[in-house]
């Protein structure tokens, strides 16, 4: 079988389970190419994308809705809710609240889903965990 230029000397399926990602040249450095092409790294990237892209799209839609309401729905945004507090103020403050909610959700997601995968890859690469 011929391999494209720059491809590793092995396929991911040829790597035995638990084989460390140590550079075969014997320099003690991690083999970053092997890490990048490993199933573990692919799973890590997939998990990260499944959180980041939908959350980013959701926040972008929410931000655009707020921006468009601010630009074109003056009557709605200036509607008094309580005293001098109007809908624009409430929705503007909700932007901060939603940002904090996303940060906290990502922090929890990273701690439970991403960090264990990163630790596993670091272990296979022979790199000390921080």
mmCIF file of N, CA, C and O in Angstrom, residues 24-87:
data_model
loop_
_atom_site.group_PDB
_atom_site.id
_atom_site.type_symbol
_atom_site.label_atom_id
_atom_site.label_comp_id
_atom_site.label_asym_id
_atom_site.label_seq_id
_atom_site.Cartn_x
_atom_site.Cartn_y
_atom_site.Cartn_z
ATOM 1 N N UNK A 24 9.442 7.950 17.966
ATOM 2 C CA UNK A 24 10.244 6.749 17.694
ATOM 3 C C UNK A 24 11.732 7.055 17.502
ATOM 4 O O UNK A 24 12.546 6.131 17.519
ATOM 5 N N UNK A 25 12.100 8.313 17.368
ATOM 6 C CA UNK A 25 13.516 8.643 17.205
ATOM 7 C C UNK A 25 14.281 8.530 18.507
ATOM 8 O O UNK A 25 15.490 8.686 18.534
ATOM 9 N N UNK A 26 13.571 8.272 19.608
ATOM 10 C CA UNK A 26 14.230 8.037 20.877
ATOM 11 C C UNK A 26 14.670 9.287 21.607
ATOM 12 O O UNK A 26 15.523 9.222 22.484
ATOM 13 N N UNK A 27 14.129 10.439 21.268
ATOM 14 C CA UNK A 27 14.521 11.677 21.923
ATOM 15 C C UNK A 27 13.699 11.946 23.181
ATOM 16 O O UNK A 27 13.922 12.943 23.857
ATOM 17 N N UNK A 28 12.750 11.093 23.494
ATOM 18 C CA UNK A 28 11.937 11.254 24.687
ATOM 19 C C UNK A 28 10.815 12.267 24.556
ATOM 20 O O UNK A 28 10.076 12.504 25.497
ATOM 21 N N UNK A 29 10.688 12.885 23.413
ATOM 22 C CA UNK A 29 9.618 13.853 23.174
ATOM 23 C C UNK A 29 8.366 13.121 22.700
ATOM 24 O O UNK A 29 8.456 12.074 22.061
ATOM 25 N N UNK A 30 7.187 13.700 22.978
ATOM 26 C CA UNK A 30 5.953 13.092 22.453
ATOM 27 C C UNK A 30 5.931 13.141 20.925
ATOM 28 O O UNK A 30 6.450 14.076 20.325
ATOM 29 N N UNK A 31 5.328 12.147 20.324
ATOM 30 C CA UNK A 31 5.158 12.117 18.872
ATOM 31 C C UNK A 31 3.842 12.823 18.557
ATOM 32 O O UNK A 31 2.771 12.226 18.559
ATOM 33 N N UNK A 32 3.934 14.112 18.290
ATOM 34 C CA UNK A 32 2.736 14.934 18.119
ATOM 35 C C UNK A 32 1.906 14.506 16.918
ATOM 36 O O UNK A 32 0.685 14.598 16.937
ATOM 37 N N UNK A 33 2.549 14.041 15.889
ATOM 38 C CA UNK A 33 1.810 13.576 14.714
ATOM 39 C C UNK A 33 0.963 12.348 15.071
ATOM 40 O O UNK A 33 -0.196 12.243 14.683
ATOM 41 N N UNK A 34 1.547 11.442 15.836
ATOM 42 C CA UNK A 34 0.795 10.249 16.257
ATOM 43 C C UNK A 34 -0.353 10.636 17.179
ATOM 44 O O UNK A 34 -1.447 10.065 17.091
ATOM 45 N N UNK A 35 -0.108 11.609 18.053
ATOM 46 C CA UNK A 35 -1.177 12.074 18.941
ATOM 47 C C UNK A 35 -2.318 12.662 18.120
ATOM 48 O O UNK A 35 -3.486 12.337 18.334
ATOM 49 N N UNK A 36 -1.976 13.521 17.174
ATOM 50 C CA UNK A 36 -2.991 14.183 16.367
ATOM 51 C C UNK A 36 -3.815 13.181 15.566
ATOM 52 O O UNK A 36 -5.006 13.385 15.340
ATOM 53 N N UNK A 37 -3.230 12.085 15.149
ATOM 54 C CA UNK A 37 -3.929 11.111 14.317
ATOM 55 C C UNK A 37 -4.527 9.960 15.123
ATOM 56 O O UNK A 37 -5.073 9.031 14.538
ATOM 57 N N UNK A 38 -4.454 10.040 16.433
ATOM 58 C CA UNK A 38 -4.956 8.958 17.278
ATOM 59 C C UNK A 38 -6.470 9.042 17.446
ATOM 60 O O UNK A 38 -7.080 10.100 17.282
ATOM 61 N N UNK A 39 -7.057 7.926 17.800
ATOM 62 C CA UNK A 39 -8.497 7.870 18.062
ATOM 63 C C UNK A 39 -8.843 8.688 19.302
ATOM 64 O O UNK A 39 -9.892 9.326 19.355
ATOM 65 N N UNK A 40 -7.951 8.686 20.289
ATOM 66 C CA UNK A 40 -8.196 9.443 21.506
ATOM 67 C C UNK A 40 -8.301 10.941 21.208
ATOM 68 O O UNK A 40 -9.192 11.617 21.719
ATOM 69 N N UNK A 41 -7.394 11.444 20.388
ATOM 70 C CA UNK A 41 -7.403 12.870 20.045
ATOM 71 C C UNK A 41 -8.625 13.209 19.194
ATOM 72 O O UNK A 41 -9.252 14.250 19.386
ATOM 73 N N UNK A 42 -8.979 12.330 18.278
ATOM 74 C CA UNK A 42 -10.170 12.556 17.454
ATOM 75 C C UNK A 42 -11.422 12.601 18.322
ATOM 76 O O UNK A 42 -12.299 13.457 18.121
ATOM 77 N N UNK A 43 -11.498 11.723 19.316
ATOM 78 C CA UNK A 43 -12.641 11.712 20.228
ATOM 79 C C UNK A 43 -12.670 13.013 21.051
ATOM 80 O O UNK A 43 -13.725 13.600 21.264
ATOM 81 N N UNK A 44 -11.506 13.466 21.494
ATOM 82 C CA UNK A 44 -11.412 14.714 22.250
ATOM 83 C C UNK A 44 -11.902 15.899 21.422
ATOM 84 O O UNK A 44 -12.707 16.704 21.878
ATOM 85 N N UNK A 45 -11.425 16.003 20.198
ATOM 86 C CA UNK A 45 -11.844 17.102 19.316
ATOM 87 C C UNK A 45 -13.337 17.035 19.025
ATOM 88 O O UNK A 45 -14.022 18.063 19.001
ATOM 89 N N UNK A 46 -13.869 15.835 18.812
ATOM 90 C CA UNK A 46 -15.301 15.683 18.528
ATOM 91 C C UNK A 46 -16.132 16.147 19.730
ATOM 92 O O UNK A 46 -17.111 16.877 19.576
ATOM 93 N N UNK A 47 -15.730 15.732 20.933
ATOM 94 C CA UNK A 47 -16.464 16.152 22.127
ATOM 95 C C UNK A 47 -16.435 17.660 22.287
ATOM 96 O O UNK A 47 -17.432 18.277 22.651
ATOM 97 N N UNK A 48 -15.280 18.249 22.058
ATOM 98 C CA UNK A 48 -15.153 19.691 22.184
ATOM 99 C C UNK A 48 -16.027 20.410 21.156
ATOM 100 O O UNK A 48 -16.753 21.358 21.490
ATOM 101 N N UNK A 49 -15.998 19.945 19.915
ATOM 102 C CA UNK A 49 -16.819 20.567 18.862
ATOM 103 C C UNK A 49 -18.308 20.435 19.155
ATOM 104 O O UNK A 49 -19.087 21.351 18.877
ATOM 105 N N UNK A 50 -18.720 19.304 19.729
ATOM 106 C CA UNK A 50 -20.137 19.103 20.026
ATOM 107 C C UNK A 50 -20.647 20.055 21.094
ATOM 108 O O UNK A 50 -21.857 20.276 21.211
ATOM 109 N N UNK A 51 -19.753 20.620 21.882
ATOM 110 C CA UNK A 51 -20.165 21.638 22.840
ATOM 111 C C UNK A 51 -19.992 23.042 22.275
ATOM 112 O O UNK A 51 -20.901 23.863 22.331
ATOM 113 N N UNK A 52 -18.824 23.318 21.742
ATOM 114 C CA UNK A 52 -18.459 24.688 21.363
ATOM 115 C C UNK A 52 -19.303 25.217 20.204
ATOM 116 O O UNK A 52 -19.816 26.342 20.275
ATOM 117 N N UNK A 53 -19.460 24.458 19.143
ATOM 118 C CA UNK A 53 -20.179 24.981 17.981
ATOM 119 C C UNK A 53 -21.653 25.260 18.266
ATOM 120 O O UNK A 53 -22.138 26.357 17.974
ATOM 121 N N UNK A 54 -22.405 24.331 18.861
ATOM 122 C CA UNK A 54 -23.808 24.663 19.150
ATOM 123 C C UNK A 54 -23.946 25.824 20.146
ATOM 124 O O UNK A 54 -24.814 26.681 19.980
ATOM 125 N N UNK A 55 -23.081 25.849 21.167
ATOM 126 C CA UNK A 55 -23.179 26.921 22.154
ATOM 127 C C UNK A 55 -22.838 28.272 21.519
ATOM 128 O O UNK A 55 -23.490 29.283 21.792
ATOM 129 N N UNK A 56 -21.840 28.284 20.657
ATOM 130 C CA UNK A 56 -21.474 29.526 19.969
ATOM 131 C C UNK A 56 -22.598 29.991 19.053
ATOM 132 O O UNK A 56 -22.920 31.184 19.000
ATOM 133 N N UNK A 57 -23.199 29.068 18.317
ATOM 134 C CA UNK A 57 -24.300 29.422 17.422
ATOM 135 C C UNK A 57 -25.490 29.945 18.212
ATOM 136 O O UNK A 57 -26.111 30.955 17.825
ATOM 137 N N UNK A 58 -25.790 29.291 19.324
ATOM 138 C CA UNK A 58 -26.908 29.724 20.163
ATOM 139 C C UNK A 58 -26.668 31.131 20.699
ATOM 140 O O UNK A 58 -27.551 31.992 20.627
ATOM 141 N N UNK A 59 -25.469 31.379 21.206
ATOM 142 C CA UNK A 59 -25.180 32.706 21.741
ATOM 143 C C UNK A 59 -25.183 33.754 20.630
ATOM 144 O O UNK A 59 -25.665 34.864 20.826
ATOM 145 N N UNK A 60 -24.641 33.412 19.461
ATOM 146 C CA UNK A 60 -24.629 34.362 18.351
ATOM 147 C C UNK A 60 -26.056 34.741 17.950
ATOM 148 O O UNK A 60 -26.351 35.921 17.714
ATOM 149 N N UNK A 61 -26.948 33.748 17.879
ATOM 150 C CA UNK A 61 -28.349 34.040 17.545
ATOM 151 C C UNK A 61 -28.989 34.936 18.596
ATOM 152 O O UNK A 61 -29.724 35.868 18.267
ATOM 153 N N UNK A 62 -28.723 34.662 19.859
ATOM 154 C CA UNK A 62 -29.259 35.468 20.938
ATOM 155 C C UNK A 62 -28.708 36.894 20.864
ATOM 156 O O UNK A 62 -29.445 37.873 21.012
ATOM 157 N N UNK A 63 -27.418 37.035 20.595
ATOM 158 C CA UNK A 63 -26.801 38.353 20.478
ATOM 159 C C UNK A 63 -27.380 39.123 19.283
ATOM 160 O O UNK A 63 -27.681 40.318 19.393
ATOM 161 N N UNK A 64 -27.540 38.450 18.155
ATOM 162 C CA UNK A 64 -28.098 39.107 16.973
ATOM 163 C C UNK A 64 -29.552 39.516 17.207
ATOM 164 O O UNK A 64 -29.987 40.576 16.747
ATOM 165 N N UNK A 65 -30.306 38.682 17.909
ATOM 166 C CA UNK A 65 -31.689 39.050 18.225
ATOM 167 C C UNK A 65 -31.709 40.315 19.073
ATOM 168 O O UNK A 65 -32.494 41.241 18.811
ATOM 169 N N UNK A 66 -30.838 40.381 20.076
ATOM 170 C CA UNK A 66 -30.758 41.573 20.927
ATOM 171 C C UNK A 66 -30.357 42.793 20.105
ATOM 172 O O UNK A 66 -30.940 43.870 20.245
ATOM 173 N N UNK A 67 -29.366 42.628 19.230
ATOM 174 C CA UNK A 67 -28.890 43.738 18.407
ATOM 175 C C UNK A 67 -29.981 44.225 17.459
ATOM 176 O O UNK A 67 -30.203 45.439 17.316
ATOM 177 N N UNK A 68 -30.655 43.300 16.814
ATOM 178 C CA UNK A 68 -31.724 43.685 15.889
ATOM 179 C C UNK A 68 -32.895 44.333 16.616
ATOM 180 O O UNK A 68 -33.483 45.307 16.117
ATOM 181 N N UNK A 69 -33.242 43.811 17.783
ATOM 182 C CA UNK A 69 -34.299 44.448 18.570
ATOM 183 C C UNK A 69 -33.893 45.862 18.974
ATOM 184 O O UNK A 69 -34.701 46.796 18.937
ATOM 185 N N UNK A 70 -32.625 46.026 19.344
ATOM 186 C CA UNK A 70 -32.135 47.359 19.732
ATOM 187 C C UNK A 70 -32.185 48.329 18.564
ATOM 188 O O UNK A 70 -32.487 49.515 18.740
ATOM 189 N N UNK A 71 -31.890 47.830 17.375
ATOM 190 C CA UNK A 71 -31.836 48.705 16.204
ATOM 191 C C UNK A 71 -33.211 49.004 15.617
ATOM 192 O O UNK A 71 -33.451 50.121 15.141
ATOM 193 N N UNK A 72 -34.121 48.030 15.631
ATOM 194 C CA UNK A 72 -35.374 48.190 14.886
ATOM 195 C C UNK A 72 -36.646 48.126 15.714
ATOM 196 O O UNK A 72 -37.718 48.450 15.198
ATOM 197 N N UNK A 73 -36.578 47.713 16.958
ATOM 198 C CA UNK A 73 -37.793 47.596 17.771
ATOM 199 C C UNK A 73 -37.722 48.562 18.951
ATOM 200 O O UNK A 73 -37.733 48.158 20.110
ATOM 201 N N UNK A 74 -37.629 49.846 18.624
ATOM 202 C CA UNK A 74 -37.489 50.860 19.676
ATOM 203 C C UNK A 74 -38.663 50.849 20.647
ATOM 204 O O UNK A 74 -38.458 51.019 21.854
ATOM 205 N N UNK A 75 -39.841 50.647 20.124
ATOM 206 C CA UNK A 75 -41.026 50.628 20.981
ATOM 207 C C UNK A 75 -40.967 49.497 21.998
ATOM 208 O O UNK A 75 -41.274 49.691 23.179
ATOM 209 N N UNK A 76 -40.584 48.344 21.540
ATOM 210 C CA UNK A 76 -40.491 47.193 22.439
ATOM 211 C C UNK A 76 -39.376 47.383 23.459
ATOM 212 O O UNK A 76 -39.551 47.134 24.648
ATOM 213 N N UNK A 77 -38.202 47.803 22.993
ATOM 214 C CA UNK A 77 -37.045 47.916 23.876
ATOM 215 C C UNK A 77 -37.212 49.051 24.893
ATOM 216 O O UNK A 77 -36.632 48.995 25.975
ATOM 217 N N UNK A 78 -38.004 50.077 24.572
ATOM 218 C CA UNK A 78 -38.177 51.194 25.508
ATOM 219 C C UNK A 78 -39.385 51.001 26.428
ATOM 220 O O UNK A 78 -39.670 51.856 27.262
ATOM 221 N N UNK A 79 -40.061 49.869 26.286
ATOM 222 C CA UNK A 79 -41.236 49.591 27.134
ATOM 223 C C UNK A 79 -40.798 49.473 28.598
ATOM 224 O O UNK A 79 -39.898 48.707 28.943
ATOM 225 N N UNK A 80 -41.436 50.247 29.463
ATOM 226 C CA UNK A 80 -41.120 50.244 30.891
ATOM 227 C C UNK A 80 -41.588 48.932 31.518
ATOM 228 O O UNK A 80 -42.692 48.477 31.279
ATOM 229 N N UNK A 81 -40.729 48.365 32.335
ATOM 230 C CA UNK A 81 -41.068 47.139 33.050
ATOM 231 C C UNK A 81 -41.362 47.466 34.506
ATOM 232 O O UNK A 81 -42.358 47.035 35.070
ATOM 233 N N UNK A 82 -40.469 48.252 35.100
ATOM 234 C CA UNK A 82 -40.640 48.647 36.496
ATOM 235 C C UNK A 82 -39.872 49.938 36.722
ATOM 236 O O UNK A 82 -38.647 49.947 36.602
ATOM 237 N N UNK A 83 -40.559 50.993 37.050
ATOM 238 C CA UNK A 83 -39.890 52.271 37.276
ATOM 239 C C UNK A 83 -39.175 52.729 36.012
ATOM 240 O O UNK A 83 -39.781 52.873 34.961
ATOM 241 N N UNK A 84 -37.878 52.959 36.120
ATOM 242 C CA UNK A 84 -37.079 53.394 34.972
ATOM 243 C C UNK A 84 -36.421 52.225 34.234
ATOM 244 O O UNK A 84 -35.644 52.428 33.320
ATOM 245 N N UNK A 85 -36.707 51.025 34.640
ATOM 246 C CA UNK A 85 -36.123 49.837 33.997
ATOM 247 C C UNK A 85 -36.991 49.456 32.809
ATOM 248 O O UNK A 85 -38.197 49.228 32.951
ATOM 249 N N UNK A 86 -36.362 49.380 31.623
ATOM 250 C CA UNK A 86 -37.108 49.014 30.420
ATOM 251 C C UNK A 86 -36.617 47.663 29.874
ATOM 252 O O UNK A 86 -35.677 47.064 30.399
ATOM 253 N N UNK A 87 -37.267 47.188 28.831
ATOM 254 C CA UNK A 87 -36.918 45.883 28.242
ATOM 255 C C UNK A 87 -35.485 45.864 27.717
ATOM 256 O O UNK A 87 -34.798 44.851 27.819
#
